[in-house]
Amino acid sequence: MIVIKDLHKSYKMGSNVLHVLKGINFNVEEGEMVAIMGSSGSGKSTLLNIVGMLDLLDTGSYTLDGVPIVNLNETKAAKYRNKFLGFIFQSFNLINYKTALENVALPLYYQRVPKKERDEKAMQYLTKVGLANWATHLPSELSGGQKQRVAIARALAAQPKVLLADEPTGALDSTTSYEVMQLLQEINDEGKTLLVVTHEEDIAKMCKRIVQLKDGVIIEDKKVNQVRASEYV
Ligand code: ADP
Ligand code: MG
């Protein structure tokens, strides 16, 4: 599904160059649930953003579902992003003046799904994340955990092959974090591929594989026995 070979990425800061990723080799198979761990500044978000086609690699190669991700124009990139990738962020990134239902329906709008159908689909995904009764509420009327559920429903609505989550529990208390992880585990149980960036050990252990980044390289990559979040909620 994801094949990354000898990936390097630097950022230029005036006359300084910050070499963030220094030769990453990283494969993800369909159906995996992978935690990407590392201290702050270790390059986790940079790696996830490259996987998510939100940022470009300098050298090396990246193949997504058999498609080499190289020299794509923005239209093509947007097409692959919509087709293959769903995003979940620490700060939810919901649109404040749109209801929960409208937020979930938004990716379907960009896919030109007709209004009635996208509302039905959005409602179906809101129901899946347990928020059917909150469809008409604005983000400001929802708790942090509920906002993240809306964001997860929105990510799922476009039916991507891979979900990319950057610190999805970073703004939530432990109990709410475990509830969100339970939902992500259920989504993975259904076969969806998930990459979860976290710096929290307990969250990482709820994935099936842990990749440890340090100083721009992967220092450990191991399969683990998944801790089920349902034991904690
Ligand atoms: P993490 O997510 O592990 O905390 P990041 O991938 O966000 O780390 O950042 C890795 C390093 O790259 C940090 O030192 C950060 O300041 C730097 N960095 C990230 N994005 C940019 C950018 N767009 N421009 C310049 N430096 C950046
Ligand atoms: Mg980060």
PDB file of C-alpha atoms and ligand atoms in Angstrom:
ATOM      1  CA  MET A   1       0.000   0.000   0.000  1.00  0.00           C
ATOM      2  CA  ILE A   2       2.727   2.456   1.076  1.00  0.00           C
ATOM      3  CA  VAL A   3       6.337   1.924  -0.018  1.00  0.00           C
ATOM      4  CA  ILE A   4       8.945   4.518   0.957  1.00  0.00           C
ATOM      5  CA  LYS A   5      12.594   4.109   0.013  1.00  0.00           C
ATOM      6  CA  ASP A   6      15.543   6.140   1.267  1.00  0.00           C
ATOM      7  CA  LEU A   7      13.462   9.251   1.882  1.00  0.00           C
ATOM      8  CA  HIS A   8      15.264  12.487   2.721  1.00  0.00           C
ATOM      9  CA  LYS A   9      13.653  15.797   3.619  1.00  0.00           C
ATOM     10  CA  SER A  10      15.244  19.100   4.624  1.00  0.00           C
ATOM     11  CA  TYR A  11      13.848  22.520   5.388  1.00  0.00           C
ATOM     12  CA  LYS A  12      15.753  25.663   4.497  1.00  0.00           C
ATOM     13  CA  MET A  13      15.744  28.329   7.161  1.00  0.00           C
ATOM     14  CA  GLY A  14      17.555  31.311   5.716  1.00  0.00           C
ATOM     15  CA  SER A  15      21.108  30.116   5.217  1.00  0.00           C
ATOM     16  CA  ASN A  16      20.597  27.095   7.492  1.00  0.00           C
ATOM     17  CA  VAL A  17      19.382  23.719   6.307  1.00  0.00           C
ATOM     18  CA  LEU A  18      17.517  21.493   8.746  1.00  0.00           C
ATOM     19  CA  HIS A  19      17.858  17.863   7.667  1.00  0.00           C
ATOM     20  CA  VAL A  20      14.674  16.397   9.190  1.00  0.00           C
ATOM     21  CA  LEU A  21      14.372  12.944   7.573  1.00  0.00           C
ATOM     22  CA  LYS A  22      17.628  11.176   6.766  1.00  0.00           C
ATOM     23  CA  GLY A  23      16.995   8.001   4.830  1.00  0.00           C
ATOM     24  CA  ILE A  24      13.622   6.570   5.823  1.00  0.00           C
ATOM     25  CA  ASN A  25      12.692   3.092   4.580  1.00  0.00           C
ATOM     26  CA  PHE A  26       9.121   2.334   5.503  1.00  0.00           C
ATOM     27  CA  ASN A  27       6.429   0.023   4.119  1.00  0.00           C
ATOM     28  CA  VAL A  28       2.823  -0.309   5.190  1.00  0.00           C
ATOM     29  CA  GLU A  29       0.560  -3.166   4.106  1.00  0.00           C
ATOM     30  CA  GLU A  30      -3.176  -2.893   3.684  1.00  0.00           C
ATOM     31  CA  GLY A  31      -5.001  -3.360   7.009  1.00  0.00           C
ATOM     32  CA  GLU A  32      -2.112  -2.367   9.261  1.00  0.00           C
ATOM     33  CA  MET A  33      -2.461   0.004  12.214  1.00  0.00           C
ATOM     34  CA  VAL A  34       0.917   1.668  12.716  1.00  0.00           C
ATOM     35  CA  ALA A  35       2.006   4.087  15.436  1.00  0.00           C
ATOM     36  CA  ILE A  36       4.739   6.559  14.546  1.00  0.00           C
ATOM     37  CA  MET A  37       6.489   7.612  17.730  1.00  0.00           C
ATOM     38  CA  GLY A  38       9.291   9.977  18.597  1.00  0.00           C
ATOM     39  CA  SER A  39       9.974  13.055  20.655  1.00  0.00           C
ATOM     40  CA  SER A  40       8.800  16.498  19.609  1.00  0.00           C
ATOM     41  CA  GLY A  41      10.690  17.686  16.526  1.00  0.00           C
ATOM     42  CA  SER A  42      11.759  14.182  15.488  1.00  0.00           C
ATOM     43  CA  GLY A  43      10.002  14.488  12.115  1.00  0.00           C
ATOM     44  CA  LYS A  44       6.775  12.553  12.753  1.00  0.00           C
ATOM     45  CA  SER A  45       4.473  15.154  11.204  1.00  0.00           C
ATOM     46  CA  THR A  46       6.890  15.721   8.328  1.00  0.00           C
ATOM     47  CA  LEU A  47       6.785  12.003   7.508  1.00  0.00           C
ATOM     48  CA  LEU A  48       2.999  11.837   7.840  1.00  0.00           C
ATOM     49  CA  ASN A  49       2.569  14.928   5.663  1.00  0.00           C
ATOM     50  CA  ILE A  50       4.747  13.404   2.947  1.00  0.00           C
ATOM     51  CA  VAL A  51       2.727  10.164   3.128  1.00  0.00           C
ATOM     52  CA  GLY A  52      -0.409  12.335   2.980  1.00  0.00           C
ATOM     53  CA  MET A  53       0.871  14.258  -0.052  1.00  0.00           C
ATOM     54  CA  LEU A  54       0.664  17.505   1.882  1.00  0.00           C
ATOM     55  CA  ASP A  55       4.427  17.915   1.559  1.00  0.00           C
ATOM     56  CA  LEU A  56       7.046  16.744  -0.931  1.00  0.00           C
ATOM     57  CA  LEU A  57      10.107  14.608  -0.393  1.00  0.00           C
ATOM     58  CA  ASP A  58      13.543  15.850  -1.519  1.00  0.00           C
ATOM     59  CA  THR A  59      15.082  12.538  -2.552  1.00  0.00           C
ATOM     60  CA  GLY A  60      14.034   8.913  -2.369  1.00  0.00           C
ATOM     61  CA  SER A  61      10.800   7.391  -3.574  1.00  0.00           C
ATOM     62  CA  TYR A  62       7.219   7.018  -2.424  1.00  0.00           C
ATOM     63  CA  THR A  63       4.670   4.679  -3.985  1.00  0.00           C
ATOM     64  CA  LEU A  64       1.044   4.708  -2.841  1.00  0.00           C
ATOM     65  CA  ASP A  65      -1.180   1.819  -3.902  1.00  0.00           C
ATOM     66  CA  GLY A  66       1.158   1.142  -6.823  1.00  0.00           C
ATOM     67  CA  VAL A  67       1.251   4.787  -7.958  1.00  0.00           C
ATOM     68  CA  PRO A  68       4.666   6.512  -7.823  1.00  0.00           C
ATOM     69  CA  ILE A  69       4.067   9.846  -6.099  1.00  0.00           C
ATOM     70  CA  VAL A  70       6.468  12.028  -8.046  1.00  0.00           C
ATOM     71  CA  ASN A  71       6.160  15.225 -10.063  1.00  0.00           C
ATOM     72  CA  LEU A  72       2.384  15.316  -9.761  1.00  0.00           C
ATOM     73  CA  ASN A  73       0.717  18.609 -10.551  1.00  0.00           C
ATOM     74  CA  GLU A  74      -1.641  19.961  -7.870  1.00  0.00           C
ATOM     75  CA  THR A  75      -4.769  18.714  -9.674  1.00  0.00           C
ATOM     76  CA  LYS A  76      -3.436  15.160  -9.866  1.00  0.00           C
ATOM     77  CA  ALA A  77      -2.132  15.314  -6.306  1.00  0.00           C
ATOM     78  CA  ALA A  78      -5.536  16.496  -5.063  1.00  0.00           C
ATOM     79  CA  LYS A  79      -7.209  13.668  -6.952  1.00  0.00           C
ATOM     80  CA  TYR A  80      -5.013  10.997  -5.326  1.00  0.00           C
ATOM     81  CA  ARG A  81      -5.310  12.667  -1.932  1.00  0.00           C
ATOM     82  CA  ASN A  82      -9.117  12.564  -2.126  1.00  0.00           C
ATOM     83  CA  LYS A  83      -9.189   9.026  -3.405  1.00  0.00           C
ATOM     84  CA  PHE A  84      -6.625   7.407  -1.117  1.00  0.00           C
ATOM     85  CA  LEU A  85      -6.168   9.496   2.014  1.00  0.00           C
ATOM     86  CA  GLY A  86      -8.205  10.686   4.988  1.00  0.00           C
ATOM     87  CA  PHE A  87      -6.784  13.067   7.602  1.00  0.00           C
ATOM     88  CA  ILE A  88      -7.372  13.448  11.322  1.00  0.00           C
ATOM     89  CA  PHE A  89      -5.574  16.229  13.217  1.00  0.00           C
ATOM     90  CA  GLN A  90      -4.919  17.028  16.868  1.00  0.00           C
ATOM     91  CA  SER A  91      -6.947  20.234  16.612  1.00  0.00           C
ATOM     92  CA  PHE A  92      -9.837  18.588  14.699  1.00  0.00           C
ATOM     93  CA  ASN A  93      -9.805  21.236  11.912  1.00  0.00           C
ATOM     94  CA  LEU A  94     -13.582  21.423  11.671  1.00  0.00           C
ATOM     95  CA  ILE A  95     -15.274  24.378  10.014  1.00  0.00           C
ATOM     96  CA  ASN A  96     -16.790  26.370  12.855  1.00  0.00           C
ATOM     97  CA  TYR A  97     -19.797  27.804  11.059  1.00  0.00           C
ATOM     98  CA  LYS A  98     -20.879  24.464   9.616  1.00  0.00           C
ATOM     99  CA  THR A  99     -22.879  21.816  11.506  1.00  0.00           C
ATOM    100  CA  ALA A 100     -21.501  18.371  12.303  1.00  0.00           C
ATOM    101  CA  LEU A 101     -23.412  16.960   9.332  1.00  0.00           C
ATOM    102  CA  GLU A 102     -22.165  19.672   6.955  1.00  0.00           C
ATOM    103  CA  ASN A 103     -18.577  19.108   8.083  1.00  0.00           C
ATOM    104  CA  VAL A 104     -18.836  15.379   7.368  1.00  0.00           C
ATOM    105  CA  ALA A 105     -20.538  16.034   4.017  1.00  0.00           C
ATOM    106  CA  LEU A 106     -17.818  18.446   2.837  1.00  0.00           C
ATOM    107  CA  PRO A 107     -15.446  15.910   1.206  1.00  0.00           C
ATOM    108  CA  LEU A 108     -18.447  14.513  -0.657  1.00  0.00           C
ATOM    109  CA  TYR A 109     -19.245  17.998  -1.919  1.00  0.00           C
ATOM    110  CA  TYR A 110     -15.718  18.172  -3.362  1.00  0.00           C
ATOM    111  CA  GLN A 111     -16.337  14.780  -4.977  1.00  0.00           C
ATOM    112  CA  ARG A 112     -19.453  16.316  -6.588  1.00  0.00           C
ATOM    113  CA  VAL A 113     -21.817  13.895  -4.872  1.00  0.00           C
ATOM    114  CA  PRO A 114     -25.389  15.279  -5.160  1.00  0.00           C
ATOM    115  CA  LYS A 115     -26.760  16.986  -2.031  1.00  0.00           C
ATOM    116  CA  LYS A 116     -29.336  14.400  -0.986  1.00  0.00           C
ATOM    117  CA  GLU A 117     -26.862  11.551  -1.337  1.00  0.00           C
ATOM    118  CA  ARG A 118     -24.079  13.347   0.502  1.00  0.00           C
ATOM    119  CA  ASP A 119     -26.395  14.216   3.399  1.00  0.00           C
ATOM    120  CA  GLU A 120     -27.475  10.587   3.621  1.00  0.00           C
ATOM    121  CA  LYS A 121     -23.884   9.373   3.539  1.00  0.00           C
ATOM    122  CA  ALA A 122     -22.765  11.981   6.057  1.00  0.00           C
ATOM    123  CA  MET A 123     -25.572  10.901   8.390  1.00  0.00           C
ATOM    124  CA  GLN A 124     -24.530   7.286   7.973  1.00  0.00           C
ATOM    125  CA  TYR A 125     -20.952   8.122   9.077  1.00  0.00           C
ATOM    126  CA  LEU A 126     -22.124  10.347  11.930  1.00  0.00           C
ATOM    127  CA  THR A 127     -24.211   7.400  13.120  1.00  0.00           C
ATOM    128  CA  LYS A 128     -21.182   5.144  12.840  1.00  0.00           C
ATOM    129  CA  VAL A 129     -19.212   7.398  15.224  1.00  0.00           C
ATOM    130  CA  GLY A 130     -22.165   7.603  17.617  1.00  0.00           C
ATOM    131  CA  LEU A 131     -23.227  11.176  16.872  1.00  0.00           C
ATOM    132  CA  ALA A 132     -26.515  10.796  14.984  1.00  0.00           C
ATOM    133  CA  ASN A 133     -28.234  13.028  17.546  1.00  0.00           C
ATOM    134  CA  TRP A 134     -25.662  15.798  17.130  1.00  0.00           C
ATOM    135  CA  ALA A 135     -25.969  16.276  13.370  1.00  0.00           C
ATOM    136  CA  THR A 136     -27.363  19.819  13.536  1.00  0.00           C
ATOM    137  CA  HIS A 137     -24.939  21.049  16.193  1.00  0.00           C
ATOM    138  CA  LEU A 138     -22.031  23.368  15.545  1.00  0.00           C
ATOM    139  CA  PRO A 139     -18.499  22.364  16.597  1.00  0.00           C
ATOM    140  CA  SER A 140     -18.643  24.946  19.420  1.00  0.00           C
ATOM    141  CA  GLU A 141     -21.518  22.949  20.939  1.00  0.00           C
ATOM    142  CA  LEU A 142     -19.514  19.706  20.978  1.00  0.00           C
ATOM    143  CA  SER A 143     -16.941  18.338  23.444  1.00  0.00           C
ATOM    144  CA  GLY A 144     -13.365  17.660  22.285  1.00  0.00           C
ATOM    145  CA  GLY A 145     -14.071  13.944  21.957  1.00  0.00           C
ATOM    146  CA  GLN A 146     -17.219  14.615  19.940  1.00  0.00           C
ATOM    147  CA  LYS A 147     -15.336  17.023  17.658  1.00  0.00           C
ATOM    148  CA  GLN A 148     -12.716  14.353  16.977  1.00  0.00           C
ATOM    149  CA  ARG A 149     -15.501  11.862  16.191  1.00  0.00           C
ATOM    150  CA  VAL A 150     -16.927  14.316  13.654  1.00  0.00           C
ATOM    151  CA  ALA A 151     -13.440  14.686  12.149  1.00  0.00           C
ATOM    152  CA  ILE A 152     -13.131  10.890  11.951  1.00  0.00           C
ATOM    153  CA  ALA A 153     -16.553  10.639  10.277  1.00  0.00           C
ATOM    154  CA  ARG A 154     -15.449  13.333   7.812  1.00  0.00           C
ATOM    155  CA  ALA A 155     -12.232  11.429   7.066  1.00  0.00           C
ATOM    156  CA  LEU A 156     -14.206   8.223   6.485  1.00  0.00           C
ATOM    157  CA  ALA A 157     -16.902   9.804   4.327  1.00  0.00           C
ATOM    158  CA  ALA A 158     -14.655   9.989   1.272  1.00  0.00           C
ATOM    159  CA  GLN A 159     -13.884   6.249   1.745  1.00  0.00           C
ATOM    160  CA  PRO A 160     -10.097   6.607   1.644  1.00  0.00           C
ATOM    161  CA  LYS A 161      -7.825   3.568   1.637  1.00  0.00           C
ATOM    162  CA  VAL A 162      -5.604   4.999   4.378  1.00  0.00           C
ATOM    163  CA  LEU A 163      -6.404   7.149   7.408  1.00  0.00           C
ATOM    164  CA  LEU A 164      -3.600   9.415   8.625  1.00  0.00           C
ATOM    165  CA  ALA A 165      -3.950  10.726  12.172  1.00  0.00           C
ATOM    166  CA  ASP A 166      -1.489  13.283  13.574  1.00  0.00           C
ATOM    167  CA  GLU A 167      -1.690  13.205  17.382  1.00  0.00           C
ATOM    168  CA  PRO A 168      -5.448  12.467  17.252  1.00  0.00           C
ATOM    169  CA  THR A 169      -5.648  12.279  21.046  1.00  0.00           C
ATOM    170  CA  GLY A 170      -3.184  15.104  21.738  1.00  0.00           C
ATOM    171  CA  ALA A 171      -5.889  17.558  22.819  1.00  0.00           C
ATOM    172  CA  LEU A 172      -8.014  15.053  24.776  1.00  0.00           C
ATOM    173  CA  ASP A 173      -8.022  13.724  28.355  1.00  0.00           C
ATOM    174  CA  SER A 174      -7.111  10.038  28.882  1.00  0.00           C
ATOM    175  CA  THR A 175     -10.641   8.642  29.014  1.00  0.00           C
ATOM    176  CA  THR A 176     -11.690  10.522  25.890  1.00  0.00           C
ATOM    177  CA  SER A 177      -8.412   9.517  24.209  1.00  0.00           C
ATOM    178  CA  TYR A 178      -9.159   5.860  24.820  1.00  0.00           C
ATOM    179  CA  GLU A 179     -12.696   6.284  23.455  1.00  0.00           C
ATOM    180  CA  VAL A 180     -11.264   7.796  20.273  1.00  0.00           C
ATOM    181  CA  MET A 181      -8.698   4.975  20.065  1.00  0.00           C
ATOM    182  CA  GLN A 182     -11.493   2.431  20.501  1.00  0.00           C
ATOM    183  CA  LEU A 183     -13.253   3.959  17.494  1.00  0.00           C
ATOM    184  CA  LEU A 184     -10.017   3.945  15.450  1.00  0.00           C
ATOM    185  CA  GLN A 185      -9.445   0.292  16.404  1.00  0.00           C
ATOM    186  CA  GLU A 186     -12.964  -0.617  15.253  1.00  0.00           C
ATOM    187  CA  ILE A 187     -12.303   1.146  11.946  1.00  0.00           C
ATOM    188  CA  ASN A 188      -9.047  -0.806  11.582  1.00  0.00           C
ATOM    189  CA  ASP A 189     -10.862  -4.051  12.519  1.00  0.00           C
ATOM    190  CA  GLU A 190     -13.013  -3.471   9.430  1.00  0.00           C
ATOM    191  CA  GLY A 191      -9.825  -3.474   7.341  1.00  0.00           C
ATOM    192  CA  LYS A 192      -8.948   0.202   6.999  1.00  0.00           C
ATOM    193  CA  THR A 193      -5.213   1.015   7.040  1.00  0.00           C
ATOM    194  CA  LEU A 194      -4.287   3.491   9.785  1.00  0.00           C
ATOM    195  CA  LEU A 195      -1.161   5.508  10.571  1.00  0.00           C
ATOM    196  CA  VAL A 196      -1.235   7.207  13.962  1.00  0.00           C
ATOM    197  CA  VAL A 197       1.387   9.736  15.024  1.00  0.00           C
ATOM    198  CA  THR A 198       1.693   9.964  18.789  1.00  0.00           C
ATOM    199  CA  HIS A 199       4.271  10.617  21.453  1.00  0.00           C
ATOM    200  CA  GLU A 200       2.229   8.739  24.059  1.00  0.00           C
ATOM    201  CA  GLU A 201       3.303   5.167  24.805  1.00  0.00           C
ATOM    202  CA  ASP A 202      -0.162   3.988  25.886  1.00  0.00           C
ATOM    203  CA  ILE A 203      -1.711   5.244  22.636  1.00  0.00           C
ATOM    204  CA  ALA A 204       1.064   3.628  20.555  1.00  0.00           C
ATOM    205  CA  LYS A 205       0.424   0.271  22.262  1.00  0.00           C
ATOM    206  CA  MET A 206      -3.147   0.394  20.990  1.00  0.00           C
ATOM    207  CA  CYS A 207      -1.749   0.058  17.453  1.00  0.00           C
ATOM    208  CA  LYS A 208      -0.388  -3.197  15.997  1.00  0.00           C
ATOM    209  CA  ARG A 209       3.058  -1.950  15.092  1.00  0.00           C
ATOM    210  CA  ILE A 210       5.288   0.781  16.532  1.00  0.00           C
ATOM    211  CA  VAL A 211       7.807   2.729  14.457  1.00  0.00           C
ATOM    212  CA  GLN A 212      10.231   4.844  16.465  1.00  0.00           C
ATOM    213  CA  LEU A 213      11.789   7.927  14.880  1.00  0.00           C
ATOM    214  CA  LYS A 214      14.889   9.585  16.287  1.00  0.00           C
ATOM    215  CA  ASP A 215      17.127  12.238  14.757  1.00  0.00           C
ATOM    216  CA  GLY A 216      15.597  11.681  11.328  1.00  0.00           C
ATOM    217  CA  VAL A 217      15.935   7.905  11.151  1.00  0.00           C
ATOM    218  CA  ILE A 218      13.828   4.923  12.181  1.00  0.00           C
ATOM    219  CA  ILE A 219      15.579   3.391  15.172  1.00  0.00           C
ATOM    220  CA  GLU A 220      12.987   0.691  15.846  1.00  0.00           C
ATOM    221  CA  ASP A 221      10.118  -0.908  13.913  1.00  0.00           C
ATOM    222  CA  LYS A 222       8.286  -3.723  15.713  1.00  0.00           C
ATOM    223  CA  LYS A 223       4.961  -5.547  15.695  1.00  0.00           C
ATOM    224  CA  VAL A 224       3.209  -5.456  19.081  1.00  0.00           C
ATOM    225  CA  ASN A 225       0.273  -7.196  20.739  1.00  0.00           C
ATOM    226  CA  GLN A 226      -2.449  -4.607  20.401  1.00  0.00           C
ATOM    227  CA  VAL A 227      -3.883  -3.347  23.697  1.00  0.00           C
ATOM    228  CA  ARG A 228      -7.635  -3.005  23.214  1.00  0.00           C
ATOM    229  CA  ALA A 229      -8.905   0.431  24.175  1.00  0.00           C
ATOM    230  CA  SER A 230     -12.260  -1.080  25.177  1.00  0.00           C
ATOM    231  CA  GLU A 231     -10.533  -2.429  28.299  1.00  0.00           C
ATOM    232  CA  TYR A 232     -10.039   1.150  29.481  1.00  0.00           C
ATOM    233  CA  VAL A 233     -13.338   2.884  28.626  1.00  0.00           C
TER     234      VAL A 233
HETATM  235  P1  ADP B   1       7.254  16.267  15.113  1.00  0.00           P
HETATM  236  O1  ADP B   1       5.932  16.128  14.449  1.00  0.00           O
HETATM  237  O2  ADP B   1       7.921  14.957  15.374  1.00  0.00           O
HETATM  238  O3  ADP B   1       7.180  17.082  16.369  1.00  0.00           O
HETATM  239  P2  ADP B   1       7.965  17.843  12.775  1.00  0.00           P
HETATM  240  O4  ADP B   1       7.962  16.890  11.653  1.00  0.00           O
HETATM  241  O5  ADP B   1       6.782  18.731  12.922  1.00  0.00           O
HETATM  242  O6  ADP B   1       8.241  17.051  14.135  1.00  0.00           O
HETATM  243  O7  ADP B   1       9.237  18.780  12.668  1.00  0.00           O
HETATM  244  C1  ADP B   1      10.562  18.284  12.547  1.00  0.00           C
HETATM  245  C2  ADP B   1      11.514  19.452  12.475  1.00  0.00           C
HETATM  246  O8  ADP B   1      11.316  20.148  11.255  1.00  0.00           O
HETATM  247  C3  ADP B   1      11.310  20.478  13.580  1.00  0.00           C
HETATM  248  O9  ADP B   1      12.566  20.943  13.966  1.00  0.00           O
HETATM  249  C4  ADP B   1      10.500  21.563  12.910  1.00  0.00           C
HETATM  250  O10 ADP B   1      10.747  22.800  13.504  1.00  0.00           O
HETATM  251  C5  ADP B   1      10.989  21.503  11.484  1.00  0.00           C
HETATM  252  N1  ADP B   1       9.950  21.890  10.516  1.00  0.00           N
HETATM  253  C6  ADP B   1       8.773  21.268  10.311  1.00  0.00           C
HETATM  254  N2  ADP B   1       8.059  21.833   9.324  1.00  0.00           N
HETATM  255  C7  ADP B   1       8.827  22.876   8.871  1.00  0.00           C
HETATM  256  C8  ADP B   1       8.664  23.867   7.842  1.00  0.00           C
HETATM  257  N3  ADP B   1       7.557  23.890   7.073  1.00  0.00           N
HETATM  258  N4  ADP B   1       9.651  24.773   7.687  1.00  0.00           N
HETATM  259  C9  ADP B   1      10.756  24.739   8.442  1.00  0.00           C
HETATM  260  N5  ADP B   1      10.986  23.820   9.412  1.00  0.00           N
HETATM  261  C10 ADP B   1      10.037  22.907   9.639  1.00  0.00           C
HETATM  262 MG    MG B   2       4.051  16.817  14.929  1.00  0.00          MG
END
